[in-house]
C-alpha cells in the first residue's frame, strides 16, 4: 500500500527488541518434502517482521523433529540487554496514509487585515471575523501533515441558530472547488506551505445574517476511511452587504455608503416647521459591545434564523424590537413628562449607552425614549447589521388613528374643538427612518428608500411596528402596497378636514386644509452637517395635479372615501406669522395674525383664539389662554393683529419640547365661509457652549469647557449634565444641582482621546423645568 513501512530486522538486532532472548546456536536438519504447504497469517507476519529468521526458498519445506542442540563451546554468562524504547505497536495506520486532521484554524480577523478591510468592517472593535455576504474572505488551516487534493477530502460547516438545518440555510456546507463562482458557497485552496493551507471562501448574497459557528470536516478522498471533524471554537459574524450588487441592500454611490452605513455620528432634527432645531447624535454602530447587542436583539426577537436573510423581515423585526411596547424590546416610550425613575428622553445623546445597558441587563427595557431616540437607535442597529439607514424628521406630522387617510378636526356648534372626538393629531415633528432596500416583493419601481418607524404609535398586524413602506409608493398614493403605507402616507400627505356638529347631532364637513401636514421633511446631508430637505421624495409639489391625484387616489382606500366634497369659494384668508426664530423661553411669546380680504366687498368675522400647551405629538395638555377677536375688513384689505402670550401664563404649564398650539377658527358673516387654522410653535431654549482646551492628540490629556446660562427668572432644580464623545470619552453624567435664575454654570471636562480623526464631544442638560438643551464641539484628534 502507498506509504507502507517494512520493519526489516536482522539477527544482530534481535536483542534490542522487548521479549526476545539472546540466540542459542542450533542446528536444524531440513528434509525436502513432496507436498506444498501454505503459510499461516502468523507466519507471514513473523517473516515480514524478521525475514532473516524465517526465510522462504524456492521450494516448500517441512520441518522435522530431528533437531540437535549444540552446547556453547565456551561457557559465558548471559548478557544483560541495554534498555531501549518500545517499538511502535503495529496497527492499521502503519500500512495506510496518516489520516488528515485539523490542528488549528486562523480566521484572519484582525481589524487591519485583508478580510476586515475588504469587507469594510475594520471599524468594528475587536479581532472577531466580521464579514459581509456575497463576498470572498480568507482563512488559514493547519493540518497534522500536508494536504493533498488527490487523497484528501475536506469541507467547511457554518451553523447559526438553535437548530441549524441545510434546508433553511442555517447549516451551510461549503465544498472545495477548483474555481470560485459567484452567488454560491464555495472554498478554494489559494496557498499551501507545508502543513498550512490558505482558503478563499465565497458566500452567497442571500446568506442568513448573524453569528455562525465553524467546523472543518476531513476524510480520505476515496471514501471508506475515518471522518474527522474539528471545531474551530471561533465564530464568524455575517452582515448585509451594500457593496454587493446581488444583495438586496446594494447602494450604488460610495459617498452615500460612507454616510448611511459607515458614519457613526449624525444629526437629528426637531422643533416646528418654522423653528427647526438640530442635535448631534452618536449612533456608535462600531463601538465596543454594540454589535453584540444588535445580534442579541435579533436573537431575542424569536425571529426564525432562516428569515434573517431577507432584509425586509429584519427591518420589520427591528422596528418592533427597538420599542418595548409588546415584546420587551430595547426602549420604553414615555410622553408623560414624569421620568423620575429613568432618564428623560431629551437627556440622551446617543445609542451606545442604551444598547449596552439593554444587553448587559439581559433584555430589561431601558427607560425612557421618544421618537428621536427610537429613530437614533434604529439607525444604529440597522447600520450595524449592514443596511443603509438615515434618521428622517417630518414637520407637521399627522397621526391618523382611524385609517381615513385624512386628519379630522371636530368642532361644536360654537366652533370650539371637541376634545373627546379629536383623536387624530398632528405632531409638531416626528422622527422615523429611511432604509435602502430593493423590494422584490412589490411591483417594480418600489425599491430604494423605505420608511420604517420604531416609535410605538399604532399596531401593525398586532405588533407595534411600522414599515418598511416604499417611499415611491407613498409619493404616488399606492397605499394598498405593504407594509403600513397608508399610515405613513397620512403622516406626510393627508388633508386636514374640519367637521362641525349640527344642532341635530350630525356633522357636516365645513372646511379642508390641503397643506396642513408633511412639511420640510429633513435628514442630514451626505458628507456634511447641513440639513437636506427630502420632501419631494415623499410627496409631489403642493397644489400640483400629481399631488391632488395621489391624495384622492389614496383616500379611496381609507375609511372615509367620501371625505372630499365640492370645494366652496373662499375670499378671506387667515395666517399666523412669527418674527425671526420665534419666541424665547422665559419671555413673552409674540406672534402676528394676518387676515386678508381678497374680495371687492367688505367682510366681517370673529376669530376664536385658543392656545394650548402641547406635547410634541400634537396631543394637548391643557388650554392656557382663550379669547375672541372681532375682525372687520374693507374690500381688498389686509390687517395684522398682534397676539401675545405672557410668560406668567405659561411658565408652570409647559411640558417636553416647550410646544404650544394656537387654534384660530371663525365664520365670515357675509358668505358663511369657514376660517380655520392651527399653528404650532415652540419656545426656544439656549444651547450649551462647548470650547475645547489644549491640543487634541491620541493618548494626551486635554479638556473642554461647557457653559450654560439659565434663561428663566426661576431656579432650575436637580440639574444634570450628560457628556459623551466617541473616541474621546465614555458617556457619563455630572450632577450639578440647583441653578439660580439667569445664572451661569461652567463645567470643565478632562479626557484622553483614543481615536484619530474628526470627533464630536456632545453634552446635554437634563432637568424638569427645562428640556432640549444640548451642545456639540468638533474636535480633530491628531496622531501622537
PDB file of N, CA, C and O in Angstrom, residues 686-755:
ATOM      1  N   UNK A 686     -31.769  77.790  25.181  1.00  0.00           N
ATOM      2  CA  UNK A 686     -30.379  78.108  24.838  1.00  0.00           C
ATOM      3  C   UNK A 686     -29.567  76.847  24.571  1.00  0.00           C
ATOM      4  O   UNK A 686     -29.911  75.757  25.026  1.00  0.00           O
ATOM      5  N   UNK A 687     -28.478  77.007  23.825  1.00  0.00           N
ATOM      6  CA  UNK A 687     -27.565  75.908  23.588  1.00  0.00           C
ATOM      7  C   UNK A 687     -26.490  75.870  24.674  1.00  0.00           C
ATOM      8  O   UNK A 687     -26.192  76.890  25.309  1.00  0.00           O
ATOM      9  N   UNK A 688     -25.918  74.695  24.870  1.00  0.00           N
ATOM     10  CA  UNK A 688     -24.719  74.589  25.692  1.00  0.00           C
ATOM     11  C   UNK A 688     -23.517  74.994  24.833  1.00  0.00           C
ATOM     12  O   UNK A 688     -23.389  74.559  23.683  1.00  0.00           O
ATOM     13  N   UNK A 689     -22.664  75.829  25.388  1.00  0.00           N
ATOM     14  CA  UNK A 689     -21.441  76.211  24.688  1.00  0.00           C
ATOM     15  C   UNK A 689     -20.307  75.284  25.127  1.00  0.00           C
ATOM     16  O   UNK A 689     -20.045  75.129  26.318  1.00  0.00           O
ATOM     17  N   UNK A 690     -19.634  74.672  24.154  1.00  0.00           N
ATOM     18  CA  UNK A 690     -18.536  73.751  24.452  1.00  0.00           C
ATOM     19  C   UNK A 690     -17.281  74.262  23.746  1.00  0.00           C
ATOM     20  O   UNK A 690     -17.264  74.417  22.519  1.00  0.00           O
ATOM     21  N   UNK A 691     -16.225  74.513  24.535  1.00  0.00           N
ATOM     22  CA  UNK A 691     -14.978  75.032  23.987  1.00  0.00           C
ATOM     23  C   UNK A 691     -13.829  74.092  24.349  1.00  0.00           C
ATOM     24  O   UNK A 691     -13.493  73.930  25.520  1.00  0.00           O
ATOM     25  N   UNK A 692     -13.205  73.435  23.328  1.00  0.00           N
ATOM     26  CA  UNK A 692     -12.056  72.559  23.614  1.00  0.00           C
ATOM     27  C   UNK A 692     -10.857  73.367  24.128  1.00  0.00           C
ATOM     28  O   UNK A 692     -10.609  74.491  23.683  1.00  0.00           O
ATOM     29  N   UNK A 693     -10.118  72.768  25.057  1.00  0.00           N
ATOM     30  CA  UNK A 693      -8.927  73.405  25.626  1.00  0.00           C
ATOM     31  C   UNK A 693      -7.726  72.509  25.382  1.00  0.00           C
ATOM     32  O   UNK A 693      -7.728  71.334  25.749  1.00  0.00           O
ATOM     33  N   UNK A 694      -6.678  73.032  24.771  1.00  0.00           N
ATOM     34  CA  UNK A 694      -5.467  72.257  24.532  1.00  0.00           C
ATOM     35  C   UNK A 694      -5.511  71.494  23.225  1.00  0.00           C
ATOM     36  O   UNK A 694      -6.532  71.465  22.522  1.00  0.00           O
ATOM     37  N   UNK A 695      -4.386  70.862  22.889  1.00  0.00           N
ATOM     38  CA  UNK A 695      -4.267  70.096  21.657  1.00  0.00           C
ATOM     39  C   UNK A 695      -4.945  68.735  21.813  1.00  0.00           C
ATOM     40  O   UNK A 695      -4.849  68.093  22.856  1.00  0.00           O
ATOM     41  N   UNK A 696      -5.602  68.311  20.740  1.00  0.00           N
ATOM     42  CA  UNK A 696      -6.261  67.001  20.725  1.00  0.00           C
ATOM     43  C   UNK A 696      -5.319  65.986  20.099  1.00  0.00           C
ATOM     44  O   UNK A 696      -5.155  65.947  18.873  1.00  0.00           O
ATOM     45  N   UNK A 697      -4.680  65.160  20.930  1.00  0.00           N
ATOM     46  CA  UNK A 697      -3.714  64.171  20.475  1.00  0.00           C
ATOM     47  C   UNK A 697      -4.038  62.835  21.154  1.00  0.00           C
ATOM     48  O   UNK A 697      -4.358  62.804  22.349  1.00  0.00           O
ATOM     49  N   UNK A 698      -3.975  61.760  20.385  1.00  0.00           N
ATOM     50  CA  UNK A 698      -4.239  60.437  20.949  1.00  0.00           C
ATOM     51  C   UNK A 698      -3.296  60.165  22.119  1.00  0.00           C
ATOM     52  O   UNK A 698      -2.078  60.338  22.017  1.00  0.00           O
ATOM     53  N   UNK A 699      -3.881  59.772  23.259  1.00  0.00           N
ATOM     54  CA  UNK A 699      -3.091  59.440  24.438  1.00  0.00           C
ATOM     55  C   UNK A 699      -2.671  60.624  25.282  1.00  0.00           C
ATOM     56  O   UNK A 699      -2.049  60.440  26.333  1.00  0.00           O
ATOM     57  N   UNK A 700      -3.020  61.838  24.842  1.00  0.00           N
ATOM     58  CA  UNK A 700      -2.626  63.029  25.589  1.00  0.00           C
ATOM     59  C   UNK A 700      -3.856  63.667  26.241  1.00  0.00           C
ATOM     60  O   UNK A 700      -4.878  63.867  25.601  1.00  0.00           O
ATOM     61  N   UNK A 701      -3.735  63.991  27.512  1.00  0.00           N
ATOM     62  CA  UNK A 701      -4.856  64.552  28.246  1.00  0.00           C
ATOM     63  C   UNK A 701      -5.209  65.939  27.728  1.00  0.00           C
ATOM     64  O   UNK A 701      -4.329  66.756  27.434  1.00  0.00           O
ATOM     65  N   UNK A 702      -6.519  66.205  27.581  1.00  0.00           N
ATOM     66  CA  UNK A 702      -6.987  67.529  27.186  1.00  0.00           C
ATOM     67  C   UNK A 702      -8.276  67.822  27.945  1.00  0.00           C
ATOM     68  O   UNK A 702      -8.746  67.019  28.757  1.00  0.00           O
ATOM     69  N   UNK A 703      -8.857  68.981  27.697  1.00  0.00           N
ATOM     70  CA  UNK A 703     -10.046  69.390  28.438  1.00  0.00           C
ATOM     71  C   UNK A 703     -11.001  70.128  27.510  1.00  0.00           C
ATOM     72  O   UNK A 703     -10.652  70.513  26.391  1.00  0.00           O
ATOM     73  N   UNK A 704     -12.230  70.304  27.985  1.00  0.00           N
ATOM     74  CA  UNK A 704     -13.236  71.104  27.283  1.00  0.00           C
ATOM     75  C   UNK A 704     -14.082  71.810  28.326  1.00  0.00           C
ATOM     76  O   UNK A 704     -14.439  71.222  29.359  1.00  0.00           O
ATOM     77  N   UNK A 705     -14.401  73.065  28.057  1.00  0.00           N
ATOM     78  CA  UNK A 705     -15.206  73.862  28.980  1.00  0.00           C
ATOM     79  C   UNK A 705     -16.633  73.942  28.452  1.00  0.00           C
ATOM     80  O   UNK A 705     -16.866  74.322  27.308  1.00  0.00           O
ATOM     81  N   UNK A 706     -17.588  73.563  29.289  1.00  0.00           N
ATOM     82  CA  UNK A 706     -19.014  73.581  28.936  1.00  0.00           C
ATOM     83  C   UNK A 706     -19.690  74.681  29.744  1.00  0.00           C
ATOM     84  O   UNK A 706     -19.597  74.707  30.981  1.00  0.00           O
ATOM     85  N   UNK A 707     -20.389  75.580  29.054  1.00  0.00           N
ATOM     86  CA  UNK A 707     -21.018  76.731  29.706  1.00  0.00           C
ATOM     87  C   UNK A 707     -22.502  76.747  29.417  1.00  0.00           C
ATOM     88  O   UNK A 707     -22.938  76.511  28.278  1.00  0.00           O
ATOM     89  N   UNK A 708     -23.287  77.055  30.446  1.00  0.00           N
ATOM     90  CA  UNK A 708     -24.744  77.141  30.310  1.00  0.00           C
ATOM     91  C   UNK A 708     -25.252  78.330  31.116  1.00  0.00           C
ATOM     92  O   UNK A 708     -24.807  78.579  32.236  1.00  0.00           O
ATOM     93  N   UNK A 709     -26.196  79.080  30.514  1.00  0.00           N
ATOM     94  CA  UNK A 709     -26.838  80.192  31.200  1.00  0.00           C
ATOM     95  C   UNK A 709     -28.324  79.923  31.319  1.00  0.00           C
ATOM     96  O   UNK A 709     -29.006  79.670  30.303  1.00  0.00           O
ATOM     97  N   UNK A 710     -28.843  79.959  32.533  1.00  0.00           N
ATOM     98  CA  UNK A 710     -30.262  79.724  32.781  1.00  0.00           C
ATOM     99  C   UNK A 710     -31.072  80.883  32.207  1.00  0.00           C
ATOM    100  O   UNK A 710     -30.926  82.023  32.643  1.00  0.00           O
ATOM    101  N   UNK A 711     -31.960  80.636  31.232  1.00  0.00           N
ATOM    102  CA  UNK A 711     -32.730  81.724  30.626  1.00  0.00           C
ATOM    103  C   UNK A 711     -33.952  82.141  31.445  1.00  0.00           C
ATOM    104  O   UNK A 711     -34.583  83.161  31.134  1.00  0.00           O
ATOM    105  N   UNK A 712     -34.281  81.378  32.480  1.00  0.00           N
ATOM    106  CA  UNK A 712     -35.506  81.629  33.232  1.00  0.00           C
ATOM    107  C   UNK A 712     -35.229  82.491  34.465  1.00  0.00           C
ATOM    108  O   UNK A 712     -34.134  82.440  35.042  1.00  0.00           O
ATOM    109  N   UNK A 713     -36.234  83.246  34.909  1.00  0.00           N
ATOM    110  CA  UNK A 713     -36.080  84.015  36.146  1.00  0.00           C
ATOM    111  C   UNK A 713     -36.328  83.171  37.388  1.00  0.00           C
ATOM    112  O   UNK A 713     -36.563  83.706  38.466  1.00  0.00           O
ATOM    113  N   UNK A 714     -36.281  81.864  37.256  1.00  0.00           N
ATOM    114  CA  UNK A 714     -36.549  80.955  38.365  1.00  0.00           C
ATOM    115  C   UNK A 714     -35.425  79.924  38.450  1.00  0.00           C
ATOM    116  O   UNK A 714     -34.678  79.701  37.505  1.00  0.00           O
ATOM    117  N   UNK A 715     -35.348  79.261  39.622  1.00  0.00           N
ATOM    118  CA  UNK A 715     -34.290  78.288  39.864  1.00  0.00           C
ATOM    119  C   UNK A 715     -34.605  76.956  39.178  1.00  0.00           C
ATOM    120  O   UNK A 715     -35.726  76.457  39.244  1.00  0.00           O
ATOM    121  N   UNK A 716     -33.596  76.410  38.511  1.00  0.00           N
ATOM    122  CA  UNK A 716     -33.706  75.073  37.935  1.00  0.00           C
ATOM    123  C   UNK A 716     -33.275  74.060  38.984  1.00  0.00           C
ATOM    124  O   UNK A 716     -32.221  74.194  39.589  1.00  0.00           O
ATOM    125  N   UNK A 717     -34.087  73.050  39.201  1.00  0.00           N
ATOM    126  CA  UNK A 717     -33.844  72.075  40.256  1.00  0.00           C
ATOM    127  C   UNK A 717     -33.202  70.806  39.682  1.00  0.00           C
ATOM    128  O   UNK A 717     -33.570  70.336  38.606  1.00  0.00           O
ATOM    129  N   UNK A 718     -32.242  70.267  40.445  1.00  0.00           N
ATOM    130  CA  UNK A 718     -31.632  68.956  40.144  1.00  0.00           C
ATOM    131  C   UNK A 718     -31.117  68.879  38.702  1.00  0.00           C
ATOM    132  O   UNK A 718     -31.457  67.971  37.947  1.00  0.00           O
ATOM    133  N   UNK A 719     -30.276  69.820  38.351  1.00  0.00           N
ATOM    134  CA  UNK A 719     -29.712  69.855  37.002  1.00  0.00           C
ATOM    135  C   UNK A 719     -28.617  68.788  36.867  1.00  0.00           C
ATOM    136  O   UNK A 719     -27.763  68.649  37.738  1.00  0.00           O
ATOM    137  N   UNK A 720     -28.665  68.040  35.752  1.00  0.00           N
ATOM    138  CA  UNK A 720     -27.666  67.010  35.456  1.00  0.00           C
ATOM    139  C   UNK A 720     -27.160  67.217  34.032  1.00  0.00           C
ATOM    140  O   UNK A 720     -27.947  67.421  33.106  1.00  0.00           O
ATOM    141  N   UNK A 721     -25.827  67.190  33.873  1.00  0.00           N
ATOM    142  CA  UNK A 721     -25.219  67.203  32.553  1.00  0.00           C
ATOM    143  C   UNK A 721     -24.872  65.772  32.161  1.00  0.00           C
ATOM    144  O   UNK A 721     -24.411  64.981  32.986  1.00  0.00           O
ATOM    145  N   UNK A 722     -25.073  65.453  30.880  1.00  0.00           N
ATOM    146  CA  UNK A 722     -24.631  64.176  30.325  1.00  0.00           C
ATOM    147  C   UNK A 722     -23.647  64.483  29.201  1.00  0.00           C
ATOM    148  O   UNK A 722     -23.961  65.268  28.302  1.00  0.00           O
ATOM    149  N   UNK A 723     -22.465  63.868  29.267  1.00  0.00           N
ATOM    150  CA  UNK A 723     -21.382  64.175  28.328  1.00  0.00           C
ATOM    151  C   UNK A 723     -20.864  62.869  27.722  1.00  0.00           C
ATOM    152  O   UNK A 723     -20.682  61.875  28.435  1.00  0.00           O
ATOM    153  N   UNK A 724     -20.632  62.870  26.417  1.00  0.00           N
ATOM    154  CA  UNK A 724     -20.025  61.713  25.771  1.00  0.00           C
ATOM    155  C   UNK A 724     -19.396  62.133  24.454  1.00  0.00           C
ATOM    156  O   UNK A 724     -19.748  63.166  23.876  1.00  0.00           O
ATOM    157  N   UNK A 725     -18.445  61.328  23.992  1.00  0.00           N
ATOM    158  CA  UNK A 725     -17.801  61.593  22.715  1.00  0.00           C
ATOM    159  C   UNK A 725     -17.129  60.341  22.212  1.00  0.00           C
ATOM    160  O   UNK A 725     -16.201  59.822  22.846  1.00  0.00           O
ATOM    161  N   UNK A 726     -17.577  59.803  21.075  1.00  0.00           N
ATOM    162  CA  UNK A 726     -16.976  58.589  20.535  1.00  0.00           C
ATOM    163  C   UNK A 726     -15.510  58.856  20.203  1.00  0.00           C
ATOM    164  O   UNK A 726     -15.172  59.804  19.495  1.00  0.00           O
ATOM    165  N   UNK A 727     -14.635  58.023  20.726  1.00  0.00           N
ATOM    166  CA  UNK A 727     -13.210  58.203  20.521  1.00  0.00           C
ATOM    167  C   UNK A 727     -12.587  59.242  21.424  1.00  0.00           C
ATOM    168  O   UNK A 727     -11.380  59.503  21.352  1.00  0.00           O
ATOM    169  N   UNK A 728     -13.396  59.838  22.309  1.00  0.00           N
ATOM    170  CA  UNK A 728     -12.892  60.846  23.247  1.00  0.00           C
ATOM    171  C   UNK A 728     -13.041  60.371  24.686  1.00  0.00           C
ATOM    172  O   UNK A 728     -12.080  60.317  25.441  1.00  0.00           O
ATOM    173  N   UNK A 729     -14.287  60.042  25.062  1.00  0.00           N
ATOM    174  CA  UNK A 729     -14.528  59.528  26.401  1.00  0.00           C
ATOM    175  C   UNK A 729     -15.882  58.843  26.430  1.00  0.00           C
ATOM    176  O   UNK A 729     -16.755  59.116  25.612  1.00  0.00           O
ATOM    177  N   UNK A 730     -16.042  57.945  27.399  1.00  0.00           N
ATOM    178  CA  UNK A 730     -17.297  57.234  27.537  1.00  0.00           C
ATOM    179  C   UNK A 730     -18.369  58.169  28.099  1.00  0.00           C
ATOM    180  O   UNK A 730     -18.079  59.134  28.789  1.00  0.00           O
ATOM    181  N   UNK A 731     -19.630  57.838  27.784  1.00  0.00           N
ATOM    182  CA  UNK A 731     -20.726  58.641  28.293  1.00  0.00           C
ATOM    183  C   UNK A 731     -20.823  58.561  29.808  1.00  0.00           C
ATOM    184  O   UNK A 731     -20.685  57.494  30.392  1.00  0.00           O
ATOM    185  N   UNK A 732     -21.076  59.704  30.426  1.00  0.00           N
ATOM    186  CA  UNK A 732     -21.253  59.736  31.878  1.00  0.00           C
ATOM    187  C   UNK A 732     -22.082  60.969  32.222  1.00  0.00           C
ATOM    188  O   UNK A 732     -22.342  61.835  31.379  1.00  0.00           O
ATOM    189  N   UNK A 733     -22.514  61.045  33.459  1.00  0.00           N
ATOM    190  CA  UNK A 733     -23.300  62.194  33.881  1.00  0.00           C
ATOM    191  C   UNK A 733     -22.617  62.930  35.022  1.00  0.00           C
ATOM    192  O   UNK A 733     -21.867  62.343  35.803  1.00  0.00           O
ATOM    193  N   UNK A 734     -22.873  64.236  35.064  1.00  0.00           N
ATOM    194  CA  UNK A 734     -22.312  65.106  36.093  1.00  0.00           C
ATOM    195  C   UNK A 734     -23.479  65.806  36.788  1.00  0.00           C
ATOM    196  O   UNK A 734     -24.252  66.531  36.150  1.00  0.00           O
ATOM    197  N   UNK A 735     -23.624  65.567  38.080  1.00  0.00           N
ATOM    198  CA  UNK A 735     -24.708  66.177  38.851  1.00  0.00           C
ATOM    199  C   UNK A 735     -24.299  67.593  39.249  1.00  0.00           C
ATOM    200  O   UNK A 735     -23.292  67.797  39.926  1.00  0.00           O
ATOM    201  N   UNK A 736     -25.078  68.560  38.791  1.00  0.00           N
ATOM    202  CA  UNK A 736     -24.787  69.976  39.068  1.00  0.00           C
ATOM    203  C   UNK A 736     -25.605  70.482  40.245  1.00  0.00           C
ATOM    204  O   UNK A 736     -25.141  71.273  41.060  1.00  0.00           O
ATOM    205  N   UNK A 737     -26.857  70.030  40.339  1.00  0.00           N
ATOM    206  CA  UNK A 737     -27.735  70.507  41.416  1.00  0.00           C
ATOM    207  C   UNK A 737     -28.595  71.670  40.959  1.00  0.00           C
ATOM    208  O   UNK A 737     -28.977  71.762  39.784  1.00  0.00           O
ATOM    209  N   UNK A 738     -28.912  72.582  41.862  1.00  0.00           N
ATOM    210  CA  UNK A 738     -29.786  73.700  41.551  1.00  0.00           C
ATOM    211  C   UNK A 738     -29.012  74.823  40.869  1.00  0.00           C
ATOM    212  O   UNK A 738     -27.851  75.102  41.205  1.00  0.00           O
ATOM    213  N   UNK A 739     -29.685  75.478  39.911  1.00  0.00           N
ATOM    214  CA  UNK A 739     -29.090  76.610  39.196  1.00  0.00           C
ATOM    215  C   UNK A 739     -30.057  77.779  39.299  1.00  0.00           C
ATOM    216  O   UNK A 739     -31.193  77.705  38.828  1.00  0.00           O
ATOM    217  N   UNK A 740     -29.622  78.865  39.921  1.00  0.00           N
ATOM    218  CA  UNK A 740     -30.488  80.025  40.148  1.00  0.00           C
ATOM    219  C   UNK A 740     -30.866  80.693  38.837  1.00  0.00           C
ATOM    220  O   UNK A 740     -30.215  80.515  37.802  1.00  0.00           O
ATOM    221  N   UNK A 741     -31.952  81.478  38.884  1.00  0.00           N
ATOM    222  CA  UNK A 741     -32.439  82.184  37.708  1.00  0.00           C
ATOM    223  C   UNK A 741     -31.381  83.076  37.086  1.00  0.00           C
ATOM    224  O   UNK A 741     -30.692  83.820  37.785  1.00  0.00           O
ATOM    225  N   UNK A 742     -31.240  82.996  35.760  1.00  0.00           N
ATOM    226  CA  UNK A 742     -30.327  83.814  34.950  1.00  0.00           C
ATOM    227  C   UNK A 742     -28.853  83.636  35.339  1.00  0.00           C
ATOM    228  O   UNK A 742     -28.011  84.448  34.929  1.00  0.00           O
ATOM    229  N   UNK A 743     -28.518  82.619  36.105  1.00  0.00           N
ATOM    230  CA  UNK A 743     -27.123  82.419  36.498  1.00  0.00           C
ATOM    231  C   UNK A 743     -26.409  81.512  35.487  1.00  0.00           C
ATOM    232  O   UNK A 743     -27.036  80.816  34.698  1.00  0.00           O
ATOM    233  N   UNK A 744     -25.072  81.525  35.538  1.00  0.00           N
ATOM    234  CA  UNK A 744     -24.245  80.785  34.598  1.00  0.00           C
ATOM    235  C   UNK A 744     -23.548  79.633  35.308  1.00  0.00           C
ATOM    236  O   UNK A 744     -23.098  79.761  36.441  1.00  0.00           O
ATOM    237  N   UNK A 745     -23.445  78.498  34.593  1.00  0.00           N
ATOM    238  CA  UNK A 745     -22.759  77.323  35.103  1.00  0.00           C
ATOM    239  C   UNK A 745     -21.628  76.975  34.139  1.00  0.00           C
ATOM    240  O   UNK A 745     -21.829  76.949  32.923  1.00  0.00           O
ATOM    241  N   UNK A 746     -20.434  76.725  34.677  1.00  0.00           N
ATOM    242  CA  UNK A 746     -19.299  76.311  33.853  1.00  0.00           C
ATOM    243  C   UNK A 746     -18.774  74.968  34.355  1.00  0.00           C
ATOM    244  O   UNK A 746     -18.538  74.804  35.551  1.00  0.00           O
ATOM    245  N   UNK A 747     -18.607  74.034  33.441  1.00  0.00           N
ATOM    246  CA  UNK A 747     -18.143  72.692  33.763  1.00  0.00           C
ATOM    247  C   UNK A 747     -16.930  72.385  32.883  1.00  0.00           C
ATOM    248  O   UNK A 747     -16.963  72.605  31.673  1.00  0.00           O
ATOM    249  N   UNK A 748     -15.841  71.911  33.491  1.00  0.00           N
ATOM    250  CA  UNK A 748     -14.649  71.553  32.731  1.00  0.00           C
ATOM    251  C   UNK A 748     -14.480  70.036  32.737  1.00  0.00           C
ATOM    252  O   UNK A 748     -14.406  69.420  33.798  1.00  0.00           O
ATOM    253  N   UNK A 749     -14.440  69.457  31.540  1.00  0.00           N
ATOM    254  CA  UNK A 749     -14.287  68.014  31.357  1.00  0.00           C
ATOM    255  C   UNK A 749     -12.845  67.699  30.971  1.00  0.00           C
ATOM    256  O   UNK A 749     -12.284  68.327  30.053  1.00  0.00           O
ATOM    257  N   UNK A 750     -12.223  66.722  31.632  1.00  0.00           N
ATOM    258  CA  UNK A 750     -10.887  66.265  31.291  1.00  0.00           C
ATOM    259  C   UNK A 750     -10.979  64.850  30.715  1.00  0.00           C
ATOM    260  O   UNK A 750     -11.668  63.988  31.261  1.00  0.00           O
ATOM    261  N   UNK A 751     -10.276  64.620  29.610  1.00  0.00           N
ATOM    262  CA  UNK A 751     -10.353  63.316  28.969  1.00  0.00           C
ATOM    263  C   UNK A 751      -9.115  63.097  28.108  1.00  0.00           C
ATOM    264  O   UNK A 751      -8.345  64.030  27.831  1.00  0.00           O
ATOM    265  N   UNK A 752      -8.931  61.831  27.670  1.00  0.00           N
ATOM    266  CA  UNK A 752      -7.790  61.455  26.846  1.00  0.00           C
ATOM    267  C   UNK A 752      -8.332  60.825  25.554  1.00  0.00           C
ATOM    268  O   UNK A 752      -8.931  59.748  25.589  1.00  0.00           O
ATOM    269  N   UNK A 753      -8.155  61.493  24.402  1.00  0.00           N
ATOM    270  CA  UNK A 753      -8.652  60.942  23.131  1.00  0.00           C
ATOM    271  C   UNK A 753      -8.005  59.590  22.824  1.00  0.00           C
ATOM    272  O   UNK A 753      -6.823  59.366  23.117  1.00  0.00           O
ATOM    273  N   UNK A 754      -8.788  58.699  22.216  1.00  0.00           N
ATOM    274  CA  UNK A 754      -8.283  57.364  21.875  1.00  0.00           C
ATOM    275  C   UNK A 754      -8.268  57.101  20.380  1.00  0.00           C
ATOM    276  O   UNK A 754      -7.572  56.197  19.924  1.00  0.00           O
ATOM    277  N   UNK A 755      -9.036  57.867  19.589  1.00  0.00           N
ATOM    278  CA  UNK A 755      -9.126  57.623  18.151  1.00  0.00           C
ATOM    279  C   UNK A 755      -8.711  58.850  17.358  1.00  0.00           C
ATOM    280  O   UNK A 755      -9.056  59.983  17.716  1.00  0.00           O
TER     281      UNK A 755
END
